[in-house]
mmCIF file of C-alpha atoms in Angstrom:
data_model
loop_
_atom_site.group_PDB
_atom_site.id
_atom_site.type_symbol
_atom_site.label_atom_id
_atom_site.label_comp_id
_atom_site.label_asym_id
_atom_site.label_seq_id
_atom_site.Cartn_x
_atom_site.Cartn_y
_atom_site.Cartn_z
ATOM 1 C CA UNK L 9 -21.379 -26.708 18.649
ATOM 2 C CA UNK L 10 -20.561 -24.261 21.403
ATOM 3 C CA UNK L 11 -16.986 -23.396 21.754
ATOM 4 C CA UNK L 12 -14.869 -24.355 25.074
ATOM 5 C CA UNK L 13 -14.208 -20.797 26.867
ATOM 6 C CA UNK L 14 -11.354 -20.371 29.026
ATOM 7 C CA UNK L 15 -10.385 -17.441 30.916
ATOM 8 C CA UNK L 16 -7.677 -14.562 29.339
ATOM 9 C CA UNK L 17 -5.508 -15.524 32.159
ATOM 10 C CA UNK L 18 -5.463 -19.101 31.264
ATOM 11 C CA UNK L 19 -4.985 -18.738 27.450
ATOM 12 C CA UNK L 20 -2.341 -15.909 28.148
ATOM 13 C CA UNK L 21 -0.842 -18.687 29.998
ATOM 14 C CA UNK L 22 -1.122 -21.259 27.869
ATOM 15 C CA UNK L 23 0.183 -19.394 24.930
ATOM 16 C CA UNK L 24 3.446 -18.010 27.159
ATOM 17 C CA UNK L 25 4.385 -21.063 29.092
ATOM 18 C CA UNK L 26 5.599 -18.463 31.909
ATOM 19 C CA UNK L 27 7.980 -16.428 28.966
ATOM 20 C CA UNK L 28 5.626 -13.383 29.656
ATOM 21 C CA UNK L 29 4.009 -12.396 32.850
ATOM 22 C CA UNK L 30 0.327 -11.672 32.938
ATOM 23 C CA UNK L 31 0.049 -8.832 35.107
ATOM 24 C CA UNK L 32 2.532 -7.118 32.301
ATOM 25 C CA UNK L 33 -0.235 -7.719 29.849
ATOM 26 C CA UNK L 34 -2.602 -5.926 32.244
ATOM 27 C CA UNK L 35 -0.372 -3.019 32.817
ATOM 28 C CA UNK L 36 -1.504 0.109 31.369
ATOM 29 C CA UNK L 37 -0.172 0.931 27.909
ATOM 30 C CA UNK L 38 1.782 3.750 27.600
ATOM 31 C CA UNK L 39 3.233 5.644 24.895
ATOM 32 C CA UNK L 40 6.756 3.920 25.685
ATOM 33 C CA UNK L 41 5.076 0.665 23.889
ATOM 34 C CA UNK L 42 5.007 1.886 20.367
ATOM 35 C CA UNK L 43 6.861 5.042 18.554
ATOM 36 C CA UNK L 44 5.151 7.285 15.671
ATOM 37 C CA UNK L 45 6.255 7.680 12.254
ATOM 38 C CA UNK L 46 5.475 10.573 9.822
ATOM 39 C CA UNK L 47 4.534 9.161 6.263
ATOM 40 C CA UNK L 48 3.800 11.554 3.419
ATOM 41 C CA UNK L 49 1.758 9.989 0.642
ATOM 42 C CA UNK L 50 1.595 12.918 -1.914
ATOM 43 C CA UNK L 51 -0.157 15.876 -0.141
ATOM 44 C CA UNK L 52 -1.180 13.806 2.771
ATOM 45 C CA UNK L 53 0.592 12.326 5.868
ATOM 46 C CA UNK L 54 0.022 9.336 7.185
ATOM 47 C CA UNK L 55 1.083 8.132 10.933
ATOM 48 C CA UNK L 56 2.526 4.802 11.289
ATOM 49 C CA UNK L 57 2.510 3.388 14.735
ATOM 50 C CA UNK L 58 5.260 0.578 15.583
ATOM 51 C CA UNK L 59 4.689 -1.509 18.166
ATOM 52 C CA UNK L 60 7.419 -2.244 20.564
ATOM 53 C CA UNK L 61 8.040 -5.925 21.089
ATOM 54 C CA UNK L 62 6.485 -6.180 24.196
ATOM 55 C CA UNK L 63 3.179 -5.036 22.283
ATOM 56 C CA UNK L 64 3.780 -6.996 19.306
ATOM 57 C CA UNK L 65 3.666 -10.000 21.550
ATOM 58 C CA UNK L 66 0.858 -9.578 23.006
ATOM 59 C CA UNK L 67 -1.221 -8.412 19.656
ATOM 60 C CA UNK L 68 0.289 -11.848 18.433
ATOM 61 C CA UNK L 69 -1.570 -13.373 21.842
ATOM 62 C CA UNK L 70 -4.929 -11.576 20.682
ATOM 63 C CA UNK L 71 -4.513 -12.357 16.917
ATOM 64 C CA UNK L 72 -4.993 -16.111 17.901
ATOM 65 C CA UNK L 73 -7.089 -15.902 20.566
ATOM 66 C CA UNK L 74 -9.697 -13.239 19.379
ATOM 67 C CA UNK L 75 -9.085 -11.635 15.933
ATOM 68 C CA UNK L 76 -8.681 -14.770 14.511
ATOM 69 C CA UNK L 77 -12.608 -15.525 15.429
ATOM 70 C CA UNK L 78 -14.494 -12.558 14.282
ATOM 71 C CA UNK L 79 -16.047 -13.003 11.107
ATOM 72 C CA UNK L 80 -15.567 -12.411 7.462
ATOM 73 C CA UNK L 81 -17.528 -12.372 4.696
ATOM 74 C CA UNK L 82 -15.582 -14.571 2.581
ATOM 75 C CA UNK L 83 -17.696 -14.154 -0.684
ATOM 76 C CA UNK L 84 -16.843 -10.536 -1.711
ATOM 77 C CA UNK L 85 -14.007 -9.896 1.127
ATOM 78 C CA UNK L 86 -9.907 -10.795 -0.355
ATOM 79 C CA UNK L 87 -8.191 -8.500 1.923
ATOM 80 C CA UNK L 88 -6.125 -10.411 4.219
ATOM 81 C CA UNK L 89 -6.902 -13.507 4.139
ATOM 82 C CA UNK L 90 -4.379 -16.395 4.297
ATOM 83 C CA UNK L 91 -3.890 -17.894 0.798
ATOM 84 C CA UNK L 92 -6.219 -15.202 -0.689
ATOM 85 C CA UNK L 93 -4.523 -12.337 -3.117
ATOM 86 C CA UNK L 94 -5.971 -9.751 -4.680
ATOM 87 C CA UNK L 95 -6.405 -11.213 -7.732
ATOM 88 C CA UNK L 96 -8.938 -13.076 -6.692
ATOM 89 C CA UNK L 97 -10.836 -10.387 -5.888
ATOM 90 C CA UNK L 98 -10.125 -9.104 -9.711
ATOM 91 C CA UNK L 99 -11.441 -12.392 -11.188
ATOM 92 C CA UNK L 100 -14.654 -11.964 -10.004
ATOM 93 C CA UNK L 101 -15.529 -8.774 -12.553
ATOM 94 C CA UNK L 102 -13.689 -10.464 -15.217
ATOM 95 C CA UNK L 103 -16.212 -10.565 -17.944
ATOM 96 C CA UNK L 104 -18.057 -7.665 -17.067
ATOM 97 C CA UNK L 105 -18.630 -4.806 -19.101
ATOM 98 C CA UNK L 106 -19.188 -1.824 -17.054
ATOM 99 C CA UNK L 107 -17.558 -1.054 -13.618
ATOM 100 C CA UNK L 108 -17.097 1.492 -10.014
ATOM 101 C CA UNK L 109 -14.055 1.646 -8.295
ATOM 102 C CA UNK L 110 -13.739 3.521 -5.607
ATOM 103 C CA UNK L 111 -12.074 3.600 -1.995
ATOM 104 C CA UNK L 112 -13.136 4.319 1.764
ATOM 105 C CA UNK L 113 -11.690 7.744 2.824
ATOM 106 C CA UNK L 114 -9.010 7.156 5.691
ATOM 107 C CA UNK L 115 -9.746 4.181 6.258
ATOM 108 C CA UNK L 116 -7.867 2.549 9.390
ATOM 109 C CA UNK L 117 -8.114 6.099 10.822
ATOM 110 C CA UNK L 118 -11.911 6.344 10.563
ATOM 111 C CA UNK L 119 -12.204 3.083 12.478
ATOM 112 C CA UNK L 120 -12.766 4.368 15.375
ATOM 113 C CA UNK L 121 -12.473 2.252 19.435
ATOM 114 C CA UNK L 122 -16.178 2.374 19.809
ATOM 115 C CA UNK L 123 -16.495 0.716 16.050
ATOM 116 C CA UNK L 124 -13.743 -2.016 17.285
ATOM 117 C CA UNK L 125 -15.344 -2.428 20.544
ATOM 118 C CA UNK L 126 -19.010 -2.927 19.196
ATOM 119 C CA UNK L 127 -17.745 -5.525 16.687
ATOM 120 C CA UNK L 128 -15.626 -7.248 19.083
ATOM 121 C CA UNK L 129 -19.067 -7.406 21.082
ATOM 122 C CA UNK L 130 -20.898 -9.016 18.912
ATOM 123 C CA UNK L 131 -18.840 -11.785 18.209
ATOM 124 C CA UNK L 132 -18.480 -12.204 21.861
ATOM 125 C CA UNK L 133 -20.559 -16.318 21.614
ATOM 126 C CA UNK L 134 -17.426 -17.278 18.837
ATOM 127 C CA UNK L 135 -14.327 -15.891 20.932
ATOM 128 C CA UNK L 136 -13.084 -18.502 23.486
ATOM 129 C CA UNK L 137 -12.282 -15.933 26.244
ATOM 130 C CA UNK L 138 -14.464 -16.611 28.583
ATOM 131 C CA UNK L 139 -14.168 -13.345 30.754
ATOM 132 C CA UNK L 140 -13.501 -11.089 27.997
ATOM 133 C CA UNK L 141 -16.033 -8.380 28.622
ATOM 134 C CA UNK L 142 -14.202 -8.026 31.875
ATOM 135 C CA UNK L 143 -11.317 -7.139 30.204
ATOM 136 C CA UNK L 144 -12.747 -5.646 27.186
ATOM 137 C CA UNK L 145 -11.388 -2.395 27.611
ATOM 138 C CA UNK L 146 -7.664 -3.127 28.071
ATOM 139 C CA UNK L 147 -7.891 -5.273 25.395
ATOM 140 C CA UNK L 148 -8.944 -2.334 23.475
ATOM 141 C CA UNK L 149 -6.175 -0.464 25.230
ATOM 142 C CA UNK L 150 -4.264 -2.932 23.005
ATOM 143 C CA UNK L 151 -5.367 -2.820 19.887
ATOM 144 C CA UNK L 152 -6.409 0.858 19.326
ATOM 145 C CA UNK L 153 -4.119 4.193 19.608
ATOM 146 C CA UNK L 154 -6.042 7.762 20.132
ATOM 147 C CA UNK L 155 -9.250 6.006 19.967
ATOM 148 C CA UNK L 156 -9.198 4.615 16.444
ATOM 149 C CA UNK L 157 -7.143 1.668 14.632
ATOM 150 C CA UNK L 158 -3.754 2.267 13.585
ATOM 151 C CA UNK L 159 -1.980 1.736 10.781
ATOM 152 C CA UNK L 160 0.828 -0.650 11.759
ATOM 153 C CA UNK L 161 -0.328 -2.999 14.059
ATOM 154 C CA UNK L 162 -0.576 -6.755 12.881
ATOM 155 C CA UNK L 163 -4.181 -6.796 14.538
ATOM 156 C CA UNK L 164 -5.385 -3.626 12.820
ATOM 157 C CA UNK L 165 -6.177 -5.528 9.437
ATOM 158 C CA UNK L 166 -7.872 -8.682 10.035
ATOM 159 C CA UNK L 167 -9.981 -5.971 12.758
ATOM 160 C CA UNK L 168 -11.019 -3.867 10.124
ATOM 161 C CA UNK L 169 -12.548 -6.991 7.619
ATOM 162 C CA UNK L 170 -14.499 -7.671 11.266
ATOM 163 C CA UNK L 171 -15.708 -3.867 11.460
ATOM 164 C CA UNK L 172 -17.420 -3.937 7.777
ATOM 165 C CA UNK L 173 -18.424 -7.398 8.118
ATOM 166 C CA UNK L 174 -22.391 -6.801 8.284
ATOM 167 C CA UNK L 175 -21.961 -3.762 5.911
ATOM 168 C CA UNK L 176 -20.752 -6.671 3.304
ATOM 169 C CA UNK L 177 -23.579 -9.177 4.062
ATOM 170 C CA UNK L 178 -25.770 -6.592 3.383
ATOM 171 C CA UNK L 179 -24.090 -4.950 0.369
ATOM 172 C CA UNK L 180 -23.554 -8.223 -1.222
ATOM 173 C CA UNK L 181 -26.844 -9.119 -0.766
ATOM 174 C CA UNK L 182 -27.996 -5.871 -2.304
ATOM 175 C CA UNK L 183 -25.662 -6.281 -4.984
ATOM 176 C CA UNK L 184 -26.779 -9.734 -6.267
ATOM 177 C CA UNK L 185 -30.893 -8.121 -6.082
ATOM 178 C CA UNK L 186 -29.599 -6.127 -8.656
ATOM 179 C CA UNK L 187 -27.268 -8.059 -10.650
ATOM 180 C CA UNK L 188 -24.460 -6.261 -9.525
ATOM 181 C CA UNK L 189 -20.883 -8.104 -8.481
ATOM 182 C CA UNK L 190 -18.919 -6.500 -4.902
ATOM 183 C CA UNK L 191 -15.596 -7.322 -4.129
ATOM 184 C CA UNK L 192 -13.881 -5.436 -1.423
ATOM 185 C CA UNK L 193 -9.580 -5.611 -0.998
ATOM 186 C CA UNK L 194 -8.795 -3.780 2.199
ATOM 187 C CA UNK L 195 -10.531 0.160 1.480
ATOM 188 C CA UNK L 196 -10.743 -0.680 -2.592
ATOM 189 C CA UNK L 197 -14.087 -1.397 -3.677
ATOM 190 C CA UNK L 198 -15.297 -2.801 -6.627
ATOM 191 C CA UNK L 199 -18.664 -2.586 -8.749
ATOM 192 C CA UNK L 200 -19.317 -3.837 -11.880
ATOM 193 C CA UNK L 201 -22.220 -5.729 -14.292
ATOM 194 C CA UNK L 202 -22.840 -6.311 -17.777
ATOM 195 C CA UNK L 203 -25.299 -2.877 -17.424
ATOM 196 C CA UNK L 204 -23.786 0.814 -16.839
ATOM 197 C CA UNK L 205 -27.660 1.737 -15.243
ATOM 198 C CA UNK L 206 -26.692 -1.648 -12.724
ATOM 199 C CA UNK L 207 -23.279 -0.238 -12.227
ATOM 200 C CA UNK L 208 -25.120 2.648 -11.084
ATOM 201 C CA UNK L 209 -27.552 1.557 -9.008
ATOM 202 C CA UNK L 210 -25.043 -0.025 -7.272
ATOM 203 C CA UNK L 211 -22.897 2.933 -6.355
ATOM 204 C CA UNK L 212 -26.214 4.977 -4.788
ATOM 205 C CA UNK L 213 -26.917 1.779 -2.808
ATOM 206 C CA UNK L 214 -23.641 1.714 -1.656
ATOM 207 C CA UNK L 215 -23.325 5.254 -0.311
ATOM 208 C CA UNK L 216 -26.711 4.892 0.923
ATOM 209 C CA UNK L 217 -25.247 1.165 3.047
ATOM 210 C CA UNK L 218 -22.030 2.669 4.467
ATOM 211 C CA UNK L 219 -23.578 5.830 5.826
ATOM 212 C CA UNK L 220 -26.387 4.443 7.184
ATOM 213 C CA UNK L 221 -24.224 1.683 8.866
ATOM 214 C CA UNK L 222 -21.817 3.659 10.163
ATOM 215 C CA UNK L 223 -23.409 7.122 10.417
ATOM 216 C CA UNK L 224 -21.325 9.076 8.380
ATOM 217 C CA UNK L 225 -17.851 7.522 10.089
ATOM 218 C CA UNK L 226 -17.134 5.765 7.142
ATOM 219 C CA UNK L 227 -16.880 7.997 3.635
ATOM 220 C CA UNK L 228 -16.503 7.057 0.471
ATOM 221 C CA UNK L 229 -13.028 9.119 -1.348
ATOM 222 C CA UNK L 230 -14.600 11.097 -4.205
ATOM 223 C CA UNK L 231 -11.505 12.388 -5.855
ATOM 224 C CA UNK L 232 -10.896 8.173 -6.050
ATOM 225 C CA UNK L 233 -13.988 6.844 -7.188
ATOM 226 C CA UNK L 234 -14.188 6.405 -11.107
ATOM 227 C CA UNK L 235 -16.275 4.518 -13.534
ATOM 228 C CA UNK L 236 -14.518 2.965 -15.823
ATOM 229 C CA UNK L 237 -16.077 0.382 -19.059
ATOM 230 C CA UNK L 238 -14.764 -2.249 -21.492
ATOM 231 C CA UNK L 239 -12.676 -0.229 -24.939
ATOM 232 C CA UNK L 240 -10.520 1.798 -21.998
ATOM 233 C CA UNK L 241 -7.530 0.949 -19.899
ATOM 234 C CA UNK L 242 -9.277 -1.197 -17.000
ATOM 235 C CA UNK L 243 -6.942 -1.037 -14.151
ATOM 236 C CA UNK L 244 -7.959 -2.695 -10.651
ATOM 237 C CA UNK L 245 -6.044 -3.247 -7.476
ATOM 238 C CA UNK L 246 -3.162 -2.080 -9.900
ATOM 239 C CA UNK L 247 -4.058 -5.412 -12.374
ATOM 240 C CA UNK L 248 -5.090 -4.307 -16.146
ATOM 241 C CA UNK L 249 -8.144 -6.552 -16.615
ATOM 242 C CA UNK L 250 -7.805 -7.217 -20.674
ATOM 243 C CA UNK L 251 -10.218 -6.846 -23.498
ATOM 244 C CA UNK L 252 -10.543 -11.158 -23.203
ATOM 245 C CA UNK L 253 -11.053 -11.291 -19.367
ATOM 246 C CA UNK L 254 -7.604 -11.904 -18.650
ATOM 247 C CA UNK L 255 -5.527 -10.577 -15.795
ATOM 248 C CA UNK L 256 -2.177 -9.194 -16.200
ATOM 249 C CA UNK L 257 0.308 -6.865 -14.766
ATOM 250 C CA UNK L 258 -0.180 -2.946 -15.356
ATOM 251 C CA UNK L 259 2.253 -1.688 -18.137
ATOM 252 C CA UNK L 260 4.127 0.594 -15.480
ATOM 253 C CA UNK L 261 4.902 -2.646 -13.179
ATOM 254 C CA UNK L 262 6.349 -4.133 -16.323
ATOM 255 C CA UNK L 263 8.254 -1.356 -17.654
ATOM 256 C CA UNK L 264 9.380 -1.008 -14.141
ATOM 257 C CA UNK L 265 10.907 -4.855 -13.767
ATOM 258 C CA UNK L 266 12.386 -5.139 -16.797
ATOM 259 C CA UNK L 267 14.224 -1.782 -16.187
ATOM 260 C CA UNK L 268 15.373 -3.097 -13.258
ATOM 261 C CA UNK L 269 16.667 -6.736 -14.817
ATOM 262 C CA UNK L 270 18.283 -5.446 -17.441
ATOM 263 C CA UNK L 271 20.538 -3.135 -15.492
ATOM 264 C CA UNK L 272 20.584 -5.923 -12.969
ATOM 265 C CA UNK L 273 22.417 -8.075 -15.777
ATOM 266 C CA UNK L 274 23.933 -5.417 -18.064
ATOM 267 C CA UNK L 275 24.814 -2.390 -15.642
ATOM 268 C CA UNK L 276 25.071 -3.688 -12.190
ATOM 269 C CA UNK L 277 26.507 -0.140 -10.536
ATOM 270 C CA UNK L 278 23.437 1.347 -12.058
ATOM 271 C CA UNK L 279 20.982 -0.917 -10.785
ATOM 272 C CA UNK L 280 22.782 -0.327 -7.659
ATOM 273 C CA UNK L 281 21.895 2.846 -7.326
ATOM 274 C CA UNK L 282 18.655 3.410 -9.077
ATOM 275 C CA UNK L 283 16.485 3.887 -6.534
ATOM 276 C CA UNK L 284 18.677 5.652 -4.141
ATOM 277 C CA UNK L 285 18.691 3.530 -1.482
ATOM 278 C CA UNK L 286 21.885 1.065 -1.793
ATOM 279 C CA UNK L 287 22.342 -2.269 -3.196
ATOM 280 C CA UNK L 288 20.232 -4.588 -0.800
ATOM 281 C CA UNK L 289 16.752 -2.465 -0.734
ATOM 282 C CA UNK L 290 17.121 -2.066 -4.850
ATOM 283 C CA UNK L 291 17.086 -6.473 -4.771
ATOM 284 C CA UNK L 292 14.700 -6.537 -2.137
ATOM 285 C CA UNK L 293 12.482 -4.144 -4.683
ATOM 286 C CA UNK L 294 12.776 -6.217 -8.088
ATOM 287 C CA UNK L 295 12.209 -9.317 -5.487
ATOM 288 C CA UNK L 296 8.814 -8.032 -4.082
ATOM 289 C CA UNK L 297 8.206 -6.977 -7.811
ATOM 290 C CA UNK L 298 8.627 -10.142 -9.242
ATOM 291 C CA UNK L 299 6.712 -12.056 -6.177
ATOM 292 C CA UNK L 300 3.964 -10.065 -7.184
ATOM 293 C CA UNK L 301 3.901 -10.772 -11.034
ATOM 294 C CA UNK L 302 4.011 -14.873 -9.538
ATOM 295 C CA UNK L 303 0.451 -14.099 -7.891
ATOM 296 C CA UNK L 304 -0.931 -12.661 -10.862
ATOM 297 C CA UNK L 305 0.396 -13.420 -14.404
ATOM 298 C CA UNK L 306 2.171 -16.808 -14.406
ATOM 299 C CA UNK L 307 2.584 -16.011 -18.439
ATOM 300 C CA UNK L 308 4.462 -12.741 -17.913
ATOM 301 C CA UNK L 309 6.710 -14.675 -15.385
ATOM 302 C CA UNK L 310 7.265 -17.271 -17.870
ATOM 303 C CA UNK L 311 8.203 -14.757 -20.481
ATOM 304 C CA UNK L 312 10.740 -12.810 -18.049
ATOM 305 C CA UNK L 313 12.298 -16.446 -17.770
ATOM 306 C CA UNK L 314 12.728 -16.339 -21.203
ATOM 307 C CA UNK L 315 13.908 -13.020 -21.961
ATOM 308 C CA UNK L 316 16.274 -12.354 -18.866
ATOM 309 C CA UNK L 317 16.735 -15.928 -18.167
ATOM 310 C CA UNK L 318 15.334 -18.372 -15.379
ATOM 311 C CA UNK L 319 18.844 -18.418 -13.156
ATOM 312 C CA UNK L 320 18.232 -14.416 -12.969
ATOM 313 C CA UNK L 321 14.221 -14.355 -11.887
ATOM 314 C CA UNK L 322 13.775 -17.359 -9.732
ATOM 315 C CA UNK L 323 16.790 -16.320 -7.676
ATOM 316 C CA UNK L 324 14.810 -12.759 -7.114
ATOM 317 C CA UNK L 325 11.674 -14.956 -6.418
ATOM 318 C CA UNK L 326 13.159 -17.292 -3.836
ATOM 319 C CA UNK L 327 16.009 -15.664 -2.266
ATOM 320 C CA UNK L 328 15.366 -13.601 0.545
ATOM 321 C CA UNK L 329 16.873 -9.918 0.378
ATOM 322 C CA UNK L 330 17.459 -8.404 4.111
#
């Protein structure tokens, strides 16, 4: 069934109940509306924009009112979906035998405004604004920064699944011709098949897809990309996939938590000041860790409980650490 339209104004309007004025959403965005940080991920830097809260408003505004509509393919696509993790995205290759992992080079930063604005286009019949290519332009205004997506806006994300969308239809289809499984999670991609010649086959289509899709704006990272077969350490998305088809926790993630709990409960002023950054971001730490064990390895959790006690790890899992 068609969808009701409205106009931006209206839905603006509907959303704000008169807490934010219109014409400020029209007004031209400047760089007072987000600052820049400087990230260094070993010999590269990455730029992290933060939105002001004006902005952050507002992307909340489009997040319900367009992102939210343009497709994903849910079949081979984890990344940032609502009661999705990344382990899903692992199960799928769990009893194969032979597998590509790889990544897409710069990947928010290679999504460029005219990428955004042609999949926004497309998806124009699903989005319930009913004068949006009249605005389509600010509303890119919005949601891009130097003509490309940036990392740090809420939007930027659940955009970028949009962007590759018919890449993955394609792909996947390609992929099941040849007996092949594809699961993307974010920029990781995954190959894998009971064959190494499949595996193969697989990775030559896939170069072949993304740069004929996107013209050479989207690159695969060749210092990343790895095979990787069943007798070696199988690591993906930062899960070991075991010799039985099991998923668990990578050995340095474990190492690292029960480091951290044991000084928790046996050396408190050293756990304090392991990580060099006081008291309440060394809690918050073990607390994402241990969140993170609870969406993959519910055995491991139950064995932490054992070892360093239940009190100890379900306070870390439930109570929040500002």
């Amino acid at each position: 069934m068609p969808i009701a339209k409205k106009s931006l104004k209206m839905l603006f309007e509907a959303m704000f109940h008169g807490k934010r004025d219109f014409t400020d959403f029209m007004r031209k965005v400047s760089e007072d509306d987000f600052g820049r940080a400087h990230l260094r991920q070993g010999t590269k830097q990455r730029v992290l924009i933060n939105p002001s809260e004006r902005l952050r408003a507002y992307h909340n505004f489009l997040r319900l009112f367009l992102v939210d509509f343009l497709p994903v393919h849910e079949e081979a696509v984890f990344s940032y979906r609502k009661g999705v993790s990344a382990r899903a995205a692992v199960e799928q290759h769990a009893l194969s035998r032979y597998f590509f992992v790889t990544d897409i080079e710069s990947f928010f930063p290679s999504i460029t405004r005219d990428i955004v604005r042609k999949t926004i286009t497309s998806a124009m019949a699903e989005i319930p604004i009913a004068d949006l290519s009249d605005h389509l332009e600010h509303v890119l205004d919005l949601l891009c920064v130097d003509d490309a997506l940036p990392i740090g806006f809420s939007t930027s994300p659940s955009l970028s699944n949009a962007v590759l969308y018919p890449f993955d239809i394609v792909f996947h289809a390609r992929c099941q011709e040849l007996g092949a499984i594809y699961t993307r999670y974010a920029d990781d991609i995954i190959l894998s098949s009971g064959e190494r010649a499949t595996v193969e086959s697989g990775e030559g289509s896939l170069n072949d897809h993304l740069d004929r899709m996107f013209e050479g704006g989207l690159r695969l990272h060749r210092g990343k990309s790895k095979y990787l077969h069943r007798g070696e350490k199988i690591k993906l998305l930062g899960m070991a996939l075991l010799p039985n088809g099991t998923i668990s926790v990578d050995t340095s993630i474990k190492d690292k938590i029960e480091t951290m709990l044991h000084l928790y409960l046996r050396d408190r002023e050293k756990f304090n000041t392991m990580l060099d950054a006081g008291t309440a971001k060394t809690e918050a730490r073990l607390a994402g860790l241990l969140n993170y064990v609870n969406t993959v390895d519910q055995l491991y959790l139950e064995k932490l409980r054992r070892k360093y006690g239940a009190a100890v790890v379900d306070m870390f899992l439930h109570r929040s650490f500002g």
